[in-house]
Amino acid sequence: MAMLATANGAMTFYLSVVNKTLNSLGGPIATSTIVGLYMVYGLLAYYIIRKPGTAVITYAFGALVQSFMGTAYGFMSAIAAALCYMIAAELVFALLRHKVWNVGALMLAGGAMVPLWFIVAAYMFGYTSWGWQVLAIALVVRVISGVLLCGMLTKWLGDALGRTGLLRRYAWSRDERV
C-alpha cells in the first residue's frame, strides 16, 4: 500500500502538469479525461490485498505523500479527494461483500469514486460557474475515465503484476487463476 501510495504521489506531481495543459487546451472537459489515473493506486491496492480498510489506509497515505511532495491543487484537495475515494471504494466492496473482484467490480468502483469527489471539487474549485451543461458533460466524462482509466487499468495492472509472481503472498494470488 505504501509503495503504491508513494508512486502515486510522484505520478500526481507530474500528472498535474498534464492536467493543467489539458485545461488550457480543452477546458474542463479535456481535464476530465484523465481523472481515473489519479485513483488507480488505491483501487490497485484493494484489488491485490482484498481486505476491508485497504482503501482507507492507501488513499490516506497517498494524500499524505502528495501533501509532502506538493500538489498543484493544494493540501486540502489531496485530503478531500482521498476521503471521497476511500468512502466510495469501501462502500462498493462492502456491498459486494469483498467477494467479487472481476473487471466489472473494478469498473464499478472506478466509476463510483468519481461523483462524490466531483461534488466536493465543484465547490472547492468553483466548477459551479461552468454552467449545468458543462458540469453534466464533465461528470459523464469523469465517470467514464474512472471506469476505464481506474477500473480497467487496475485489473490489467494487477493481473500483469500477478503474472510476474510478485503477488504470491497476497489475496490476489489465492483468488486469481492467470
CSV table of N, CA and C in Angstrom, one decimal:
chain,number,residue,atom,x,y,z
A,1,MET,N,0.8,-1.2,0.0
A,1,MET,CA,0.0,0.0,0.0
A,1,MET,C,0.9,1.2,0.0
A,2,ALA,N,1.9,1.2,0.8
A,2,ALA,CA,2.8,2.4,0.9
A,2,ALA,C,3.5,2.6,-0.4
A,3,MET,N,4.0,1.6,-1.0
A,3,MET,CA,4.7,1.7,-2.3
A,3,MET,C,3.8,2.3,-3.4
A,4,LEU,N,2.6,1.8,-3.4
A,4,LEU,CA,1.6,2.3,-4.4
A,4,LEU,C,1.3,3.8,-4.1
A,5,ALA,N,1.0,4.1,-2.9
A,5,ALA,CA,0.7,5.5,-2.5
A,5,ALA,C,1.9,6.4,-2.8
A,6,THR,N,3.1,6.0,-2.6
A,6,THR,CA,4.3,6.8,-2.8
A,6,THR,C,4.4,7.0,-4.3
A,7,ALA,N,4.3,5.9,-5.1
A,7,ALA,CA,4.4,6.0,-6.6
A,7,ALA,C,3.3,7.0,-7.1
A,8,ASN,N,2.1,6.9,-6.5
A,8,ASN,CA,1.1,7.9,-6.9
A,8,ASN,C,1.4,9.3,-6.6
A,9,GLY,N,2.0,9.5,-5.4
A,9,GLY,CA,2.4,10.9,-5.1
A,9,GLY,C,3.4,11.5,-6.1
A,10,ALA,N,4.3,10.7,-6.6
A,10,ALA,CA,5.2,11.1,-7.6
A,10,ALA,C,4.5,11.3,-8.9
A,11,MET,N,3.6,10.3,-9.3
A,11,MET,CA,2.9,10.4,-10.5
A,11,MET,C,2.0,11.7,-10.5
A,12,THR,N,1.3,11.9,-9.4
A,12,THR,CA,0.4,13.0,-9.3
A,12,THR,C,1.1,14.4,-9.5
A,13,PHE,N,2.3,14.5,-9.0
A,13,PHE,CA,3.1,15.7,-9.2
A,13,PHE,C,3.3,16.0,-10.7
A,14,TYR,N,3.6,15.0,-11.5
A,14,TYR,CA,3.8,15.2,-12.9
A,14,TYR,C,2.4,15.2,-13.7
A,15,LEU,N,1.5,14.4,-13.2
A,15,LEU,CA,0.2,14.4,-13.8
A,15,LEU,C,-0.5,15.8,-13.7
A,16,SER,N,-0.2,16.5,-12.7
A,16,SER,CA,-0.9,17.9,-12.6
A,16,SER,C,-0.4,18.8,-13.7
A,17,VAL,N,0.8,18.6,-14.2
A,17,VAL,CA,1.3,19.4,-15.3
A,17,VAL,C,0.5,19.0,-16.6
A,18,VAL,N,0.2,17.7,-16.8
A,18,VAL,CA,-0.6,17.3,-17.9
A,18,VAL,C,-2.0,17.8,-17.8
A,19,ASN,N,-2.5,17.8,-16.5
A,19,ASN,CA,-3.9,18.3,-16.3
A,19,ASN,C,-4.0,19.7,-16.6
A,20,LYS,N,-3.0,20.5,-16.2
A,20,LYS,CA,-3.1,22.0,-16.5
A,20,LYS,C,-2.9,22.2,-18.0
A,21,THR,N,-2.1,21.4,-18.7
A,21,THR,CA,-2.0,21.6,-20.1
A,21,THR,C,-3.3,21.2,-20.8
A,22,LEU,N,-4.0,20.1,-20.4
A,22,LEU,CA,-5.3,19.8,-21.0
A,22,LEU,C,-6.3,20.9,-20.7
A,23,ASN,N,-6.2,21.5,-19.5
A,23,ASN,CA,-7.2,22.6,-19.2
A,23,ASN,C,-7.0,23.7,-20.1
A,24,SER,N,-5.7,24.1,-20.4
A,24,SER,CA,-5.5,25.2,-21.3
A,24,SER,C,-5.9,24.9,-22.8
A,25,LEU,N,-5.8,23.6,-23.1
A,25,LEU,CA,-6.2,23.2,-24.5
A,25,LEU,C,-7.7,23.0,-24.7
A,26,GLY,N,-8.3,22.4,-23.7
A,26,GLY,CA,-9.7,22.0,-23.9
A,26,GLY,C,-10.6,22.2,-22.7
A,27,GLY,N,-10.2,23.0,-21.7
A,27,GLY,CA,-11.0,23.3,-20.6
A,27,GLY,C,-11.4,22.1,-19.7
A,28,PRO,N,-12.5,22.2,-19.0
A,28,PRO,CA,-12.9,21.2,-18.0
A,28,PRO,C,-13.2,19.9,-18.6
A,29,ILE,N,-13.6,19.8,-19.8
A,29,ILE,CA,-13.9,18.5,-20.4
A,29,ILE,C,-12.6,17.8,-20.7
A,30,ALA,N,-11.6,18.5,-21.3
A,30,ALA,CA,-10.3,17.8,-21.6
A,30,ALA,C,-9.7,17.3,-20.3
A,31,THR,N,-9.7,18.1,-19.2
A,31,THR,CA,-9.1,17.6,-18.0
A,31,THR,C,-9.8,16.5,-17.4
A,32,SER,N,-11.1,16.3,-17.7
A,32,SER,CA,-11.9,15.2,-17.1
A,32,SER,C,-11.5,13.9,-17.7
A,33,THR,N,-10.8,13.9,-18.8
A,33,THR,CA,-10.4,12.6,-19.5
A,33,THR,C,-9.4,11.8,-18.7
A,34,ILE,N,-8.6,12.4,-17.8
A,34,ILE,CA,-7.5,11.7,-17.1
A,34,ILE,C,-7.8,11.5,-15.6
A,35,VAL,N,-9.0,11.9,-15.2
A,35,VAL,CA,-9.3,11.8,-13.8
A,35,VAL,C,-9.1,10.4,-13.2
A,36,GLY,N,-9.4,9.3,-14.0
A,36,GLY,CA,-9.3,8.0,-13.5
A,36,GLY,C,-7.8,7.6,-13.1
A,37,LEU,N,-6.8,8.3,-13.7
A,37,LEU,CA,-5.5,8.0,-13.3
A,37,LEU,C,-5.1,8.3,-11.9
A,38,TYR,N,-5.8,9.4,-11.4
A,38,TYR,CA,-5.5,9.8,-10.0
A,38,TYR,C,-5.9,8.8,-9.0
A,39,MET,N,-6.8,7.9,-9.3
A,39,MET,CA,-7.4,7.0,-8.3
A,39,MET,C,-6.9,5.5,-8.4
A,40,VAL,N,-6.0,5.2,-9.4
A,40,VAL,CA,-5.6,3.8,-9.6
A,40,VAL,C,-4.9,3.2,-8.4
A,41,TYR,N,-4.1,4.0,-7.8
A,41,TYR,CA,-3.2,3.4,-6.7
A,41,TYR,C,-4.0,2.7,-5.6
A,42,GLY,N,-5.1,3.4,-5.1
A,42,GLY,CA,-5.9,2.8,-4.0
A,42,GLY,C,-6.7,1.6,-4.5
A,43,LEU,N,-7.2,1.7,-5.7
A,43,LEU,CA,-8.0,0.6,-6.2
A,43,LEU,C,-7.1,-0.6,-6.5
A,44,LEU,N,-5.9,-0.4,-6.9
A,44,LEU,CA,-5.0,-1.4,-7.2
A,44,LEU,C,-4.6,-2.1,-5.9
A,45,ALA,N,-4.3,-1.4,-4.9
A,45,ALA,CA,-4.0,-1.9,-3.6
A,45,ALA,C,-5.2,-2.8,-3.1
A,46,TYR,N,-6.4,-2.3,-3.3
A,46,TYR,CA,-7.6,-3.1,-2.8
A,46,TYR,C,-7.7,-4.4,-3.6
A,47,TYR,N,-7.4,-4.3,-4.9
A,47,TYR,CA,-7.5,-5.5,-5.8
A,47,TYR,C,-6.5,-6.5,-5.4
A,48,ILE,N,-5.3,-6.1,-5.0
A,48,ILE,CA,-4.3,-7.0,-4.6
A,48,ILE,C,-4.5,-7.6,-3.2
A,49,ILE,N,-4.9,-6.8,-2.2
A,49,ILE,CA,-5.0,-7.2,-0.8
A,49,ILE,C,-6.3,-7.8,-0.5
A,50,ARG,N,-7.4,-7.1,-1.0
A,50,ARG,CA,-8.8,-7.6,-0.8
A,50,ARG,C,-9.2,-7.7,0.6
A,51,LYS,N,-8.9,-6.7,1.4
A,51,LYS,CA,-9.4,-6.7,2.8
A,51,LYS,C,-10.0,-5.3,3.1
A,52,PRO,N,-11.1,-5.4,3.9
A,52,PRO,CA,-11.8,-4.1,4.3
A,52,PRO,C,-10.7,-3.1,4.9
A,53,GLY,N,-10.9,-1.9,4.6
A,53,GLY,CA,-10.0,-0.9,5.1
A,53,GLY,C,-8.8,-0.6,4.2
A,54,THR,N,-8.5,-1.4,3.2
A,54,THR,CA,-7.4,-1.2,2.3
A,54,THR,C,-7.4,0.2,1.7
A,55,ALA,N,-8.6,0.6,1.2
A,55,ALA,CA,-8.7,1.9,0.5
A,55,ALA,C,-8.5,3.0,1.5
A,56,VAL,N,-9.0,2.9,2.7
A,56,VAL,CA,-8.8,3.9,3.8
A,56,VAL,C,-7.3,4.2,4.0
A,57,ILE,N,-6.6,3.1,4.2
A,57,ILE,CA,-5.1,3.2,4.5
A,57,ILE,C,-4.4,3.8,3.3
A,58,THR,N,-4.6,3.2,2.1
A,58,THR,CA,-3.9,3.5,0.9
A,58,THR,C,-4.2,5.0,0.5
A,59,TYR,N,-5.4,5.3,0.4
A,59,TYR,CA,-5.7,6.7,0.0
A,59,TYR,C,-5.3,7.7,1.0
A,60,ALA,N,-5.4,7.4,2.3
A,60,ALA,CA,-4.9,8.3,3.4
A,60,ALA,C,-3.4,8.5,3.2
A,61,PHE,N,-2.7,7.4,3.0
A,61,PHE,CA,-1.2,7.5,2.9
A,61,PHE,C,-0.9,8.3,1.6
A,62,GLY,N,-1.6,8.0,0.5
A,62,GLY,CA,-1.4,8.7,-0.7
A,62,GLY,C,-1.6,10.2,-0.6
A,63,ALA,N,-2.6,10.6,0.2
A,63,ALA,CA,-2.8,12.1,0.4
A,63,ALA,C,-1.7,12.7,1.2
A,64,LEU,N,-1.2,11.9,2.1
A,64,LEU,CA,0.0,12.4,2.9
A,64,LEU,C,1.2,12.6,2.1
A,65,VAL,N,1.5,11.6,1.2
A,65,VAL,CA,2.6,11.7,0.3
A,65,VAL,C,2.5,12.9,-0.6
A,66,GLN,N,1.3,13.0,-1.2
A,66,GLN,CA,1.0,14.1,-2.1
A,66,GLN,C,1.3,15.5,-1.4
A,67,SER,N,0.8,15.5,-0.2
A,67,SER,CA,1.0,16.8,0.6
A,67,SER,C,2.5,17.1,0.8
A,68,PHE,N,3.3,16.1,1.1
A,68,PHE,CA,4.7,16.3,1.3
A,68,PHE,C,5.4,16.7,0.0
A,69,MET,N,5.0,16.0,-1.1
A,69,MET,CA,5.7,16.2,-2.4
A,69,MET,C,5.2,17.6,-3.0
A,70,GLY,N,4.1,18.0,-2.6
A,70,GLY,CA,3.5,19.2,-3.2
A,70,GLY,C,2.5,18.9,-4.3
A,71,THR,N,1.4,19.5,-4.2
A,71,THR,CA,0.3,19.3,-5.2
A,71,THR,C,-0.1,20.7,-5.7
A,72,ALA,N,-0.3,20.7,-7.0
A,72,ALA,CA,-0.7,22.0,-7.7
A,72,ALA,C,-2.0,22.5,-7.2
A,73,TYR,N,-2.8,21.6,-6.6
A,73,TYR,CA,-4.2,22.0,-6.2
A,73,TYR,C,-4.4,22.2,-4.7
A,74,GLY,N,-3.3,22.1,-3.9
A,74,GLY,CA,-3.3,22.4,-2.5
A,74,GLY,C,-3.5,21.2,-1.6
A,75,PHE,N,-3.1,21.3,-0.4
A,75,PHE,CA,-3.1,20.2,0.6
A,75,PHE,C,-4.5,19.7,0.8
A,76,MET,N,-5.5,20.6,1.0
A,76,MET,CA,-6.8,20.2,1.3
A,76,MET,C,-7.5,19.4,0.1
A,77,SER,N,-7.1,19.7,-1.1
A,77,SER,CA,-7.7,19.0,-2.2
A,77,SER,C,-7.2,17.5,-2.2
A,78,ALA,N,-5.9,17.3,-1.8
A,78,ALA,CA,-5.4,15.9,-1.7
A,78,ALA,C,-6.2,15.2,-0.6
A,79,ILE,N,-6.4,15.8,0.5
A,79,ILE,CA,-7.1,15.2,1.7
A,79,ILE,C,-8.6,14.9,1.3
A,80,ALA,N,-9.2,15.9,0.7
A,80,ALA,CA,-10.7,15.8,0.4
A,80,ALA,C,-10.9,14.7,-0.7
A,81,ALA,N,-10.0,14.7,-1.7
A,81,ALA,CA,-10.1,13.6,-2.8
A,81,ALA,C,-9.9,12.3,-2.2
A,82,ALA,N,-8.9,12.1,-1.3
A,82,ALA,CA,-8.7,10.8,-0.7
A,82,ALA,C,-9.9,10.3,0.1
A,83,LEU,N,-10.5,11.3,0.9
A,83,LEU,CA,-11.6,10.9,1.7
A,83,LEU,C,-12.8,10.4,0.8
A,84,CYS,N,-13.0,11.2,-0.3
A,84,CYS,CA,-14.1,10.8,-1.2
A,84,CYS,C,-13.8,9.4,-1.9
A,85,TYR,N,-12.6,9.2,-2.3
A,85,TYR,CA,-12.2,7.9,-2.9
A,85,TYR,C,-12.4,6.8,-2.0
A,86,MET,N,-11.9,7.0,-0.8
A,86,MET,CA,-11.9,5.8,0.2
A,86,MET,C,-13.4,5.5,0.6
A,87,ILE,N,-14.2,6.5,0.8
A,87,ILE,CA,-15.6,6.2,1.1
A,87,ILE,C,-16.3,5.4,0.0
A,88,ALA,N,-16.1,5.9,-1.2
A,88,ALA,CA,-16.8,5.2,-2.4
A,88,ALA,C,-16.2,3.8,-2.5
A,89,ALA,N,-14.9,3.6,-2.5
A,89,ALA,CA,-14.3,2.3,-2.7
A,89,ALA,C,-14.7,1.3,-1.6
A,90,GLU,N,-14.6,1.7,-0.4
A,90,GLU,CA,-15.0,0.9,0.7
A,90,GLU,C,-16.5,0.5,0.6
A,91,LEU,N,-17.3,1.4,0.2
A,91,LEU,CA,-18.8,1.2,0.1
A,91,LEU,C,-19.1,0.1,-1.0
A,92,VAL,N,-18.4,0.3,-2.1
A,92,VAL,CA,-18.7,-0.6,-3.3
A,92,VAL,C,-18.3,-2.0,-2.9
A,93,PHE,N,-17.1,-2.2,-2.3
A,93,PHE,CA,-16.6,-3.5,-1.9
A,93,PHE,C,-17.4,-4.1,-0.7
A,94,ALA,N,-17.9,-3.3,0.2
A,94,ALA,CA,-18.7,-3.8,1.2
A,94,ALA,C,-20.0,-4.3,0.7
A,95,LEU,N,-20.6,-3.6,-0.3
A,95,LEU,CA,-21.8,-4.1,-0.9
A,95,LEU,C,-21.6,-5.4,-1.7
A,96,LEU,N,-20.4,-5.6,-2.2
A,96,LEU,CA,-20.0,-6.8,-2.9
A,96,LEU,C,-19.5,-7.9,-1.9
A,97,ARG,N,-19.5,-7.5,-0.6
A,97,ARG,CA,-19.1,-8.4,0.5
A,97,ARG,C,-17.6,-8.9,0.3
A,98,HIS,N,-16.8,-8.1,-0.3
A,98,HIS,CA,-15.4,-8.4,-0.5
A,98,HIS,C,-15.2,-9.7,-1.2
A,99,LYS,N,-16.1,-10.1,-2.0
A,99,LYS,CA,-16.0,-11.4,-2.7
A,99,LYS,C,-15.9,-11.3,-4.2
A,100,VAL,N,-16.3,-10.2,-4.8
A,100,VAL,CA,-16.3,-10.1,-6.3
A,100,VAL,C,-15.1,-9.1,-6.7
A,101,TRP,N,-14.2,-9.7,-7.5
A,101,TRP,CA,-13.0,-8.9,-7.8
A,101,TRP,C,-12.8,-8.9,-9.4
A,102,ASN,N,-13.9,-9.1,-10.1
A,102,ASN,CA,-13.7,-9.2,-11.6
A,102,ASN,C,-13.6,-7.8,-12.1
A,103,VAL,N,-13.5,-7.7,-13.4
A,103,VAL,CA,-13.3,-6.4,-14.1
A,103,VAL,C,-14.5,-5.5,-13.9
A,104,GLY,N,-15.7,-6.1,-13.9
A,104,GLY,CA,-17.0,-5.4,-13.7
A,104,GLY,C,-17.0,-4.7,-12.3
A,105,ALA,N,-16.5,-5.4,-11.3
A,105,ALA,CA,-16.5,-4.8,-9.9
A,105,ALA,C,-15.5,-3.7,-9.9
A,106,LEU,N,-14.4,-3.9,-10.5
A,106,LEU,CA,-13.3,-2.8,-10.5
A,106,LEU,C,-13.8,-1.6,-11.3
A,107,MET,N,-14.5,-1.8,-12.4
A,107,MET,CA,-15.0,-0.7,-13.2
A,107,MET,C,-16.1,0.0,-12.4
A,108,LEU,N,-17.0,-0.7,-11.7
A,108,LEU,CA,-18.0,-0.1,-10.9
A,108,LEU,C,-17.3,0.8,-9.8
A,109,ALA,N,-16.3,0.2,-9.2
A,109,ALA,CA,-15.6,1.0,-8.1
A,109,ALA,C,-15.0,2.3,-8.7
A,110,GLY,N,-14.3,2.1,-9.9
A,110,GLY,CA,-13.7,3.2,-10.5
A,110,GLY,C,-14.6,4.3,-10.9
A,111,GLY,N,-15.8,3.9,-11.4
A,111,GLY,CA,-16.8,4.9,-11.7
A,111,GLY,C,-17.5,5.5,-10.5
A,112,ALA,N,-17.7,4.7,-9.4
A,112,ALA,CA,-18.3,5.2,-8.2
A,112,ALA,C,-17.5,6.2,-7.4
A,113,MET,N,-16.2,6.1,-7.6
A,113,MET,CA,-15.3,7.0,-6.9
A,113,MET,C,-15.4,8.5,-7.4
A,114,VAL,N,-15.9,8.7,-8.6
A,114,VAL,CA,-15.9,10.0,-9.2
A,114,VAL,C,-17.0,11.0,-8.6
A,115,PRO,N,-18.2,10.6,-8.5
A,115,PRO,CA,-19.3,11.6,-8.2
A,115,PRO,C,-19.1,12.4,-6.9
A,116,LEU,N,-18.8,11.7,-5.8
A,116,LEU,CA,-18.6,12.4,-4.5
A,116,LEU,C,-17.5,13.4,-4.6
A,117,TRP,N,-16.3,13.0,-5.2
A,117,TRP,CA,-15.2,14.0,-5.3
A,117,TRP,C,-15.6,15.1,-6.3
A,118,PHE,N,-16.4,14.8,-7.3
A,118,PHE,CA,-16.8,15.8,-8.3
A,118,PHE,C,-17.6,16.9,-7.6
A,119,ILE,N,-18.5,16.5,-6.7
A,119,ILE,CA,-19.3,17.5,-6.0
A,119,ILE,C,-18.5,18.3,-5.1
A,120,VAL,N,-17.6,17.7,-4.3
A,120,VAL,CA,-16.7,18.4,-3.4
A,120,VAL,C,-15.8,19.4,-4.2
A,121,ALA,N,-15.2,18.9,-5.3
A,121,ALA,CA,-14.3,19.7,-6.1
A,121,ALA,C,-15.1,20.8,-6.8
A,122,ALA,N,-16.3,20.6,-7.1
A,122,ALA,CA,-17.1,21.7,-7.8
A,122,ALA,C,-17.2,22.9,-6.9
A,123,TYR,N,-17.3,22.7,-5.6
A,123,TYR,CA,-17.4,23.8,-4.6
A,123,TYR,C,-16.0,24.3,-4.3
A,124,MET,N,-15.1,23.4,-4.2
A,124,MET,CA,-13.7,23.7,-3.8
A,124,MET,C,-13.0,24.5,-4.8
A,125,PHE,N,-13.2,24.2,-6.1
A,125,PHE,CA,-12.5,24.8,-7.2
A,125,PHE,C,-13.4,25.8,-8.1
A,126,GLY,N,-14.6,25.9,-7.7
A,126,GLY,CA,-15.5,26.8,-8.4
A,126,GLY,C,-16.1,26.3,-9.7
A,127,TYR,N,-16.2,25.0,-9.9
A,127,TYR,CA,-16.8,24.4,-11.1
A,127,TYR,C,-18.2,24.8,-11.3
A,128,THR,N,-18.8,25.2,-10.2
A,128,THR,CA,-20.3,25.6,-10.3
A,128,THR,C,-20.5,26.7,-11.3
A,129,SER,N,-19.5,27.5,-11.6
A,129,SER,CA,-19.6,28.6,-12.5
A,129,SER,C,-19.6,28.1,-14.0
A,130,TRP,N,-19.3,26.8,-14.2
A,130,TRP,CA,-19.3,26.3,-15.6
A,130,TRP,C,-20.6,26.2,-16.3
A,131,GLY,N,-21.7,26.2,-15.6
A,131,GLY,CA,-23.0,26.0,-16.2
A,131,GLY,C,-23.3,24.5,-16.1
A,132,TRP,N,-24.6,24.2,-16.0
A,132,TRP,CA,-25.1,22.9,-15.8
A,132,TRP,C,-24.7,21.9,-17.0
A,133,GLN,N,-24.7,22.4,-18.2
A,133,GLN,CA,-24.4,21.6,-19.4
A,133,GLN,C,-22.9,21.1,-19.3
A,134,VAL,N,-22.0,22.0,-19.0
A,134,VAL,CA,-20.6,21.7,-19.0
A,134,VAL,C,-20.4,20.8,-17.7
A,135,LEU,N,-21.0,21.1,-16.6
A,135,LEU,CA,-20.9,20.2,-15.4
A,135,LEU,C,-21.4,18.8,-15.7
A,136,ALA,N,-22.5,18.7,-16.4
A,136,ALA,CA,-23.0,17.3,-16.7
A,136,ALA,C,-22.1,16.6,-17.6
A,137,ILE,N,-21.6,17.2,-18.7
A,137,ILE,CA,-20.7,16.6,-19.6
A,137,ILE,C,-19.4,16.2,-18.9
A,138,ALA,N,-18.8,17.1,-18.1
A,138,ALA,CA,-17.6,16.8,-17.3
A,138,ALA,C,-17.8,15.6,-16.4
A,139,LEU,N,-18.9,15.6,-15.7
A,139,LEU,CA,-19.2,14.5,-14.8
A,139,LEU,C,-19.3,13.1,-15.6
A,140,VAL,N,-19.9,13.1,-16.7
A,140,VAL,CA,-20.0,11.9,-17.5
A,140,VAL,C,-18.6,11.5,-18.0
A,141,VAL,N,-17.9,12.4,-18.5
A,141,VAL,CA,-16.5,12.1,-19.0
A,141,VAL,C,-15.6,11.6,-17.8
A,142,ARG,N,-15.8,12.2,-16.6
A,142,ARG,CA,-15.0,11.7,-15.5
A,142,ARG,C,-15.4,10.3,-15.0
A,143,VAL,N,-16.7,10.1,-15.1
A,143,VAL,CA,-17.1,8.7,-14.7
A,143,VAL,C,-16.6,7.7,-15.7
A,144,ILE,N,-16.6,8.0,-17.0
A,144,ILE,CA,-16.1,7.1,-18.0
A,144,ILE,C,-14.6,6.9,-17.8
A,145,SER,N,-13.9,8.0,-17.4
A,145,SER,CA,-12.5,7.9,-17.1
A,145,SER,C,-12.2,7.1,-15.9
A,146,GLY,N,-13.1,7.2,-14.9
A,146,GLY,CA,-12.9,6.4,-13.7
A,146,GLY,C,-13.1,4.9,-14.0
A,147,VAL,N,-14.1,4.6,-14.9
A,147,VAL,CA,-14.4,3.2,-15.3
A,147,VAL,C,-13.3,2.6,-16.0
A,148,LEU,N,-12.8,3.4,-17.0
A,148,LEU,CA,-11.7,2.9,-17.9
A,148,LEU,C,-10.3,3.0,-17.3
A,149,LEU,N,-9.9,4.3,-17.0
A,149,LEU,CA,-8.5,4.5,-16.6
A,149,LEU,C,-8.3,4.1,-15.1
A,150,CYS,N,-9.3,3.9,-14.3
A,150,CYS,CA,-9.1,3.4,-13.0
A,150,CYS,C,-9.5,1.9,-12.9
A,151,GLY,N,-10.7,1.6,-13.3
A,151,GLY,CA,-11.2,0.3,-13.1
A,151,GLY,C,-10.6,-0.7,-14.0
A,152,MET,N,-10.6,-0.5,-15.3
A,152,MET,CA,-10.0,-1.5,-16.3
A,152,MET,C,-8.5,-1.5,-16.2
A,153,LEU,N,-7.9,-0.3,-16.0
A,153,LEU,CA,-6.4,-0.2,-15.9
A,153,LEU,C,-6.0,-1.0,-14.6
A,154,THR,N,-6.7,-0.8,-13.5
A,154,THR,CA,-6.4,-1.6,-12.3
A,154,THR,C,-6.4,-3.1,-12.5
A,155,LYS,N,-7.4,-3.6,-13.2
A,155,LYS,CA,-7.5,-5.0,-13.5
A,155,LYS,C,-6.3,-5.4,-14.3
A,156,TRP,N,-5.9,-4.7,-15.3
A,156,TRP,CA,-4.8,-5.0,-16.2
A,156,TRP,C,-3.5,-5.0,-15.4
A,157,LEU,N,-3.3,-3.9,-14.6
A,157,LEU,CA,-2.0,-3.8,-13.9
A,157,LEU,C,-1.9,-4.8,-12.8
A,158,GLY,N,-3.0,-5.1,-12.1
A,158,GLY,CA,-3.0,-6.1,-11.1
A,158,GLY,C,-2.7,-7.5,-11.6
A,159,ASP,N,-3.3,-7.8,-12.7
A,159,ASP,CA,-3.1,-9.1,-13.3
A,159,ASP,C,-1.7,-9.2,-13.9
A,160,ALA,N,-1.2,-8.1,-14.5
A,160,ALA,CA,0.2,-8.1,-15.0
A,160,ALA,C,1.2,-8.3,-13.9
A,161,LEU,N,1.0,-7.6,-12.8
A,161,LEU,CA,1.9,-7.8,-11.6
A,161,LEU,C,1.8,-9.2,-11.1
A,162,GLY,N,0.6,-9.8,-11.1
A,162,GLY,CA,0.4,-11.2,-10.6
A,162,GLY,C,1.2,-12.2,-11.5
A,163,ARG,N,1.2,-12.0,-12.8
A,163,ARG,CA,1.9,-12.9,-13.7
A,163,ARG,C,3.4,-12.9,-13.4
A,164,THR,N,3.9,-11.8,-12.8
A,164,THR,CA,5.4,-11.8,-12.6
A,164,THR,C,5.7,-12.6,-11.3
A,165,GLY,N,4.7,-12.9,-10.5
A,165,GLY,CA,5.0,-13.7,-9.3
A,165,GLY,C,5.1,-12.8,-8.1
A,166,LEU,N,5.0,-11.5,-8.2
A,166,LEU,CA,5.2,-10.5,-7.1
A,166,LEU,C,4.0,-10.6,-6.1
A,167,LEU,N,2.9,-11.1,-6.5
A,167,LEU,CA,1.7,-11.1,-5.6
A,167,LEU,C,1.4,-12.4,-5.0
A,168,ARG,N,2.4,-13.3,-5.0
A,168,ARG,CA,2.2,-14.7,-4.4
A,168,ARG,C,1.7,-14.6,-2.9
A,169,ARG,N,2.1,-13.7,-2.2
A,169,ARG,CA,1.8,-13.6,-0.7
A,169,ARG,C,0.5,-12.9,-0.5
A,170,TYR,N,-0.2,-12.4,-1.5
A,170,TYR,CA,-1.4,-11.6,-1.3
A,170,TYR,C,-2.6,-12.4,-1.7
A,171,ALA,N,-3.8,-11.8,-1.3
A,171,ALA,CA,-5.1,-12.4,-1.6
A,171,ALA,C,-5.3,-12.6,-3.1
A,172,TRP,N,-4.7,-11.7,-3.9
A,172,TRP,CA,-4.9,-11.8,-5.3
A,172,TRP,C,-4.5,-13.2,-5.8
A,173,SER,N,-3.4,-13.7,-5.3
A,173,SER,CA,-2.9,-15.0,-5.8
A,173,SER,C,-3.7,-16.2,-5.5
A,174,ARG,N,-4.5,-16.1,-4.4
A,174,ARG,CA,-5.4,-17.2,-4.0
A,174,ARG,C,-6.7,-17.2,-4.8
A,175,ASP,N,-7.1,-16.0,-5.3
A,175,ASP,CA,-8.4,-15.9,-6.0
A,175,ASP,C,-8.2,-15.9,-7.5
A,176,GLU,N,-7.1,-15.4,-8.1
A,176,GLU,CA,-7.0,-15.3,-9.5
A,176,GLU,C,-6.3,-16.5,-10.1
A,177,ARG,N,-6.7,-16.9,-11.2
A,177,ARG,CA,-6.0,-18.0,-11.9
A,177,ARG,C,-5.6,-17.5,-13.3
A,178,VAL,N,-4.4,-16.9,-13.4
A,178,VAL,CA,-4.0,-16.3,-14.6
A,178,VAL,C,-3.0,-17.2,-15.3
